[in-house]
Amino acid sequence: MAKATNYPNKGQNMTKENTVKNTSPLVELNSSLENEYMEVISKGEDANIANLEFIKSLDAQMQSGLTQAVAISTLKNTAKGIKVGIVVKHGHIPSISTASSIIAKYENELPEVTASAILTLAGRVLADVKASGVKAHLAKYDTLKELSDNTKTKAESQADAKGDKVEQDVQELAQGITLESIVDAVDAYLNQNDLKTLTTSELEKLHKVIAKLITVEKNTKAVKA
């Protein structure tokens, strides 16, 4: 059953002109979207089909030229002061297209699956494979459960992203490293430790590095000869 909805500070008229307006020099609102959004909110957060249809409608509008910035500002402004639960929020805008694709792909499993669950899964998919990989990712799995089971959580995607960033930083730093700086660093490390007791757990790797350094030594002597 849809929940009763109040719209404080929204006035009594729920219908607005179908125009794009500016409430400030920096914020654009789409009145048509605002009216549609208010209608969905008025049906309540339990109106699952209405929320699923709104996701599809919002995606279609964005495919037709509605920008993410205007969509975000419109939903954010419309929801101000509303005290009831809202399913589709302005923070979902970046993953709306992915959510719409999920709805289309797994339509036979709806409306048993909530719009809220679809939006959560869409956020995970987008974080995992990025926008360019969504279509191929969805094509691999026949059910929503399979899709969910094979999609990383946001925490996992964030951890991977951090790992990739660290690896990239190391590679960038490596490009600026010279052999002389490596030798200086090794020399400084050895000087700070007792060579009589210093050992390594990577003996084979140490042998490879020593062999390479000997090769560098021979190359250098040959050039100077």
CSV table of C-alpha atoms in Angstrom, one decimal:
chain,number,residue,atom,x,y,z
A,1,MET,CA,0.0,0.0,0.0
A,2,ALA,CA,1.4,3.4,-0.9
A,3,LYS,CA,2.3,5.6,2.0
A,4,ALA,CA,0.8,9.0,2.6
A,5,THR,CA,3.1,11.8,1.3
A,6,ASN,CA,3.5,15.4,2.4
A,7,TYR,CA,5.4,18.0,0.4
A,8,PRO,CA,6.4,20.8,2.8
A,9,ASN,CA,7.4,24.0,1.1
A,10,LYS,CA,6.2,22.7,-2.3
A,11,GLY,CA,2.9,24.5,-2.4
A,12,GLN,CA,-0.5,23.0,-3.2
A,13,ASN,CA,-0.1,22.7,-7.0
A,14,MET,CA,1.6,19.5,-8.0
A,15,THR,CA,1.7,20.4,-11.7
A,16,LYS,CA,4.4,22.7,-13.1
A,17,GLU,CA,5.1,24.1,-16.6
A,18,ASN,CA,7.1,21.9,-18.9
A,19,THR,CA,10.1,24.2,-19.1
A,20,VAL,CA,13.7,24.3,-17.9
A,21,LYS,CA,14.2,27.0,-15.3
A,22,ASN,CA,17.0,28.5,-13.3
A,23,THR,CA,16.5,28.9,-9.6
A,24,SER,CA,20.0,30.3,-9.4
A,25,PRO,CA,22.8,31.1,-11.9
A,26,LEU,CA,24.5,27.8,-11.1
A,27,VAL,CA,21.5,25.4,-10.9
A,28,GLU,CA,19.3,24.2,-13.7
A,29,LEU,CA,16.1,22.2,-13.0
A,30,ASN,CA,14.0,20.3,-15.5
A,31,SER,CA,10.3,21.0,-14.6
A,32,SER,CA,9.0,18.0,-16.5
A,33,LEU,CA,11.3,15.6,-14.7
A,34,GLU,CA,10.5,17.4,-11.4
A,35,ASN,CA,6.7,16.7,-11.9
A,36,GLU,CA,7.4,13.1,-12.8
A,37,TYR,CA,9.6,12.6,-9.8
A,38,MET,CA,7.1,14.2,-7.4
A,39,GLU,CA,4.4,11.8,-8.8
A,40,VAL,CA,6.6,8.8,-8.2
A,41,ILE,CA,7.5,10.0,-4.7
A,42,SER,CA,3.8,10.5,-3.9
A,43,LYS,CA,3.1,6.8,-4.6
A,44,GLY,CA,5.5,5.8,-1.8
A,45,GLU,CA,8.6,3.8,-1.6
A,46,ASP,CA,6.6,0.6,-1.7
A,47,ALA,CA,5.4,1.3,-5.2
A,48,ASN,CA,8.0,-0.9,-6.8
A,49,ILE,CA,6.7,-1.0,-10.4
A,50,ALA,CA,6.4,2.8,-10.4
A,51,ASN,CA,10.0,3.2,-9.2
A,52,LEU,CA,11.2,0.7,-11.8
A,53,GLU,CA,9.4,2.5,-14.6
A,54,PHE,CA,10.8,5.8,-13.3
A,55,ILE,CA,14.3,4.4,-13.6
A,56,LYS,CA,13.6,3.4,-17.2
A,57,SER,CA,12.1,6.8,-18.0
A,58,LEU,CA,14.9,8.7,-16.4
A,59,ASP,CA,17.4,6.7,-18.5
A,60,ALA,CA,15.5,7.4,-21.7
A,61,GLN,CA,15.5,11.1,-20.9
A,62,MET,CA,19.3,11.0,-20.3
A,63,GLN,CA,19.8,9.1,-23.6
A,64,SER,CA,17.8,11.9,-25.3
A,65,GLY,CA,20.0,14.8,-24.0
A,66,LEU,CA,19.1,15.4,-20.3
A,67,THR,CA,22.5,15.9,-18.7
A,68,GLN,CA,23.5,14.2,-15.4
A,69,ALA,CA,24.1,17.6,-13.9
A,70,VAL,CA,20.5,18.7,-14.6
A,71,ALA,CA,19.1,15.4,-13.5
A,72,ILE,CA,21.0,15.4,-10.2
A,73,SER,CA,20.1,19.0,-9.4
A,74,THR,CA,16.4,18.4,-10.3
A,75,LEU,CA,16.1,15.3,-8.1
A,76,LYS,CA,18.0,16.9,-5.3
A,77,ASN,CA,16.0,20.0,-5.3
A,78,THR,CA,12.6,18.2,-5.6
A,79,ALA,CA,13.4,15.9,-2.6
A,80,LYS,CA,14.2,18.8,-0.3
A,81,GLY,CA,11.9,18.9,2.7
A,82,ILE,CA,10.2,15.7,1.8
A,83,LYS,CA,10.1,13.4,4.9
A,84,VAL,CA,8.9,10.1,3.4
A,85,GLY,CA,11.2,7.4,2.1
A,86,ILE,CA,12.5,7.9,-1.5
A,87,VAL,CA,13.8,5.0,-3.6
A,88,VAL,CA,15.5,6.8,-6.5
A,89,LYS,CA,17.8,9.5,-5.2
A,90,HIS,CA,20.1,12.0,-6.9
A,91,GLY,CA,23.1,10.0,-5.9
A,92,HIS,CA,21.9,7.1,-8.1
A,93,ILE,CA,22.0,9.2,-11.3
A,94,PRO,CA,25.5,8.0,-12.5
A,95,SER,CA,24.3,4.4,-12.4
A,96,ILE,CA,20.8,5.0,-13.8
A,97,SER,CA,21.7,3.8,-17.3
A,98,THR,CA,23.2,0.6,-15.8
A,99,ALA,CA,20.1,0.0,-13.6
A,100,SER,CA,17.9,0.5,-16.7
A,101,SER,CA,20.0,-2.1,-18.6
A,102,ILE,CA,19.6,-4.6,-15.7
A,103,ILE,CA,15.8,-4.1,-15.7
A,104,ALA,CA,15.6,-4.7,-19.4
A,105,LYS,CA,17.9,-7.8,-19.3
A,106,TYR,CA,16.2,-9.5,-16.3
A,107,GLU,CA,12.6,-8.2,-16.9
A,108,ASN,CA,11.2,-11.7,-16.3
A,109,GLU,CA,12.5,-11.6,-12.7
A,110,LEU,CA,10.6,-8.3,-11.9
A,111,PRO,CA,8.8,-7.0,-10.0
A,112,GLU,CA,9.8,-9.5,-7.3
A,113,VAL,CA,13.2,-7.7,-7.1
A,114,THR,CA,12.9,-4.2,-5.7
A,115,ALA,CA,14.0,-1.1,-7.5
A,116,SER,CA,16.3,-0.4,-4.5
A,117,ALA,CA,18.0,-3.7,-5.0
A,118,ILE,CA,18.5,-3.0,-8.7
A,119,LEU,CA,20.0,0.4,-8.0
A,120,THR,CA,22.4,-1.1,-5.4
A,121,LEU,CA,23.5,-3.8,-7.9
A,122,ALA,CA,23.8,-1.2,-10.7
A,123,GLY,CA,26.2,0.8,-8.5
A,124,ARG,CA,28.3,-2.4,-7.9
A,125,VAL,CA,28.4,-3.3,-11.6
A,126,LEU,CA,29.5,0.2,-12.6
A,127,ALA,CA,32.2,0.3,-10.0
A,128,ASP,CA,33.4,-3.2,-11.0
A,129,VAL,CA,33.5,-3.0,-14.8
A,130,LYS,CA,33.0,0.7,-15.6
A,131,ALA,CA,30.4,2.0,-18.1
A,132,SER,CA,32.2,0.6,-21.1
A,133,GLY,CA,32.1,-2.9,-19.7
A,134,VAL,CA,28.5,-3.0,-18.5
A,135,LYS,CA,26.9,-4.5,-21.7
A,136,ALA,CA,29.5,-7.4,-21.9
A,137,HIS,CA,29.2,-8.0,-18.2
A,138,LEU,CA,25.5,-8.4,-18.2
A,139,ALA,CA,25.6,-10.6,-21.3
A,140,LYS,CA,27.6,-13.3,-19.3
A,141,TYR,CA,24.9,-14.0,-16.8
A,142,ASP,CA,21.3,-15.4,-17.2
A,143,THR,CA,19.9,-14.5,-13.8
A,144,LEU,CA,20.2,-11.6,-11.4
A,145,LYS,CA,21.7,-13.9,-8.8
A,146,GLU,CA,24.4,-15.0,-11.2
A,147,LEU,CA,25.1,-11.3,-12.0
A,148,SER,CA,25.2,-10.4,-8.3
A,149,ASP,CA,27.4,-13.4,-7.4
A,150,ASN,CA,29.9,-12.5,-10.1
A,151,THR,CA,30.0,-8.7,-9.5
A,152,LYS,CA,32.5,-7.3,-7.0
A,153,THR,CA,31.2,-5.4,-4.0
A,154,LYS,CA,31.9,-1.7,-3.9
A,155,ALA,CA,34.5,-2.2,-1.2
A,156,GLU,CA,36.3,-4.8,-3.4
A,157,SER,CA,36.2,-2.5,-6.4
A,158,GLN,CA,37.6,0.3,-4.3
A,159,ALA,CA,40.4,-1.9,-3.0
A,160,ASP,CA,41.3,-2.9,-6.5
A,161,ALA,CA,41.3,0.7,-7.6
A,162,LYS,CA,43.7,1.6,-4.8
A,163,GLY,CA,45.9,-1.3,-5.7
A,164,ASP,CA,46.0,-0.2,-9.4
A,165,LYS,CA,46.8,3.4,-8.2
A,166,VAL,CA,49.7,2.2,-6.1
A,167,GLU,CA,51.1,0.1,-9.0
A,168,GLN,CA,50.8,3.0,-11.3
A,169,ASP,CA,52.5,5.3,-8.8
A,170,VAL,CA,55.3,2.8,-8.5
A,171,GLN,CA,55.7,2.5,-12.2
A,172,GLU,CA,55.8,6.3,-12.6
A,173,LEU,CA,58.4,6.6,-9.8
A,174,ALA,CA,60.5,3.8,-11.4
A,175,GLN,CA,60.8,5.8,-14.6
A,176,GLY,CA,62.6,8.5,-12.6
A,177,ILE,CA,64.9,6.2,-10.8
A,178,THR,CA,68.5,5.9,-11.9
A,179,LEU,CA,70.9,3.1,-11.3
A,180,GLU,CA,73.1,5.5,-9.4
A,181,SER,CA,70.3,6.3,-7.0
A,182,ILE,CA,69.6,2.5,-6.5
A,183,VAL,CA,73.3,1.9,-5.7
A,184,ASP,CA,73.3,4.9,-3.3
A,185,ALA,CA,70.2,3.5,-1.5
A,186,VAL,CA,71.6,0.0,-1.2
A,187,ASP,CA,74.9,1.4,0.0
A,188,ALA,CA,73.2,3.5,2.7
A,189,TYR,CA,71.1,0.5,3.8
A,190,LEU,CA,74.1,-1.8,4.1
A,191,ASN,CA,76.0,0.9,6.0
A,192,GLN,CA,73.2,1.1,8.6
A,193,ASN,CA,73.2,-2.7,9.2
A,194,ASP,CA,75.7,-5.2,10.6
A,195,LEU,CA,77.0,-7.1,7.5
A,196,LYS,CA,78.2,-9.9,9.8
A,197,THR,CA,74.6,-10.8,10.7
A,198,LEU,CA,72.6,-9.5,7.8
A,199,THR,CA,70.7,-12.2,5.9
A,200,THR,CA,68.0,-12.4,3.2
A,201,SER,CA,65.0,-14.7,2.6
A,202,GLU,CA,65.3,-14.1,-1.1
A,203,LEU,CA,68.7,-15.6,-1.8
A,204,GLU,CA,68.0,-16.6,-5.4
A,205,LYS,CA,66.7,-13.1,-6.2
A,206,LEU,CA,69.8,-11.7,-4.6
A,207,HIS,CA,72.0,-13.8,-6.8
A,208,LYS,CA,70.1,-12.5,-9.9
A,209,VAL,CA,70.5,-8.9,-8.9
A,210,ILE,CA,74.3,-9.4,-8.2
A,211,ALA,CA,74.7,-11.0,-11.6
A,212,LYS,CA,73.0,-8.1,-13.3
A,213,LEU,CA,75.1,-5.6,-11.4
A,214,ILE,CA,78.3,-7.5,-12.4
A,215,THR,CA,77.1,-7.2,-16.0
A,216,VAL,CA,76.7,-3.4,-15.5
A,217,GLU,CA,80.2,-3.3,-14.1
A,218,LYS,CA,81.6,-5.1,-17.1
A,219,ASN,CA,79.7,-2.8,-19.5
A,220,THR,CA,80.9,0.3,-17.8
A,221,LYS,CA,84.6,-0.9,-17.8
A,222,ALA,CA,84.3,-1.7,-21.5
A,223,VAL,CA,83.1,1.8,-22.3
A,224,LYS,CA,85.9,3.4,-20.2
A,225,ALA,CA,88.6,1.2,-21.7
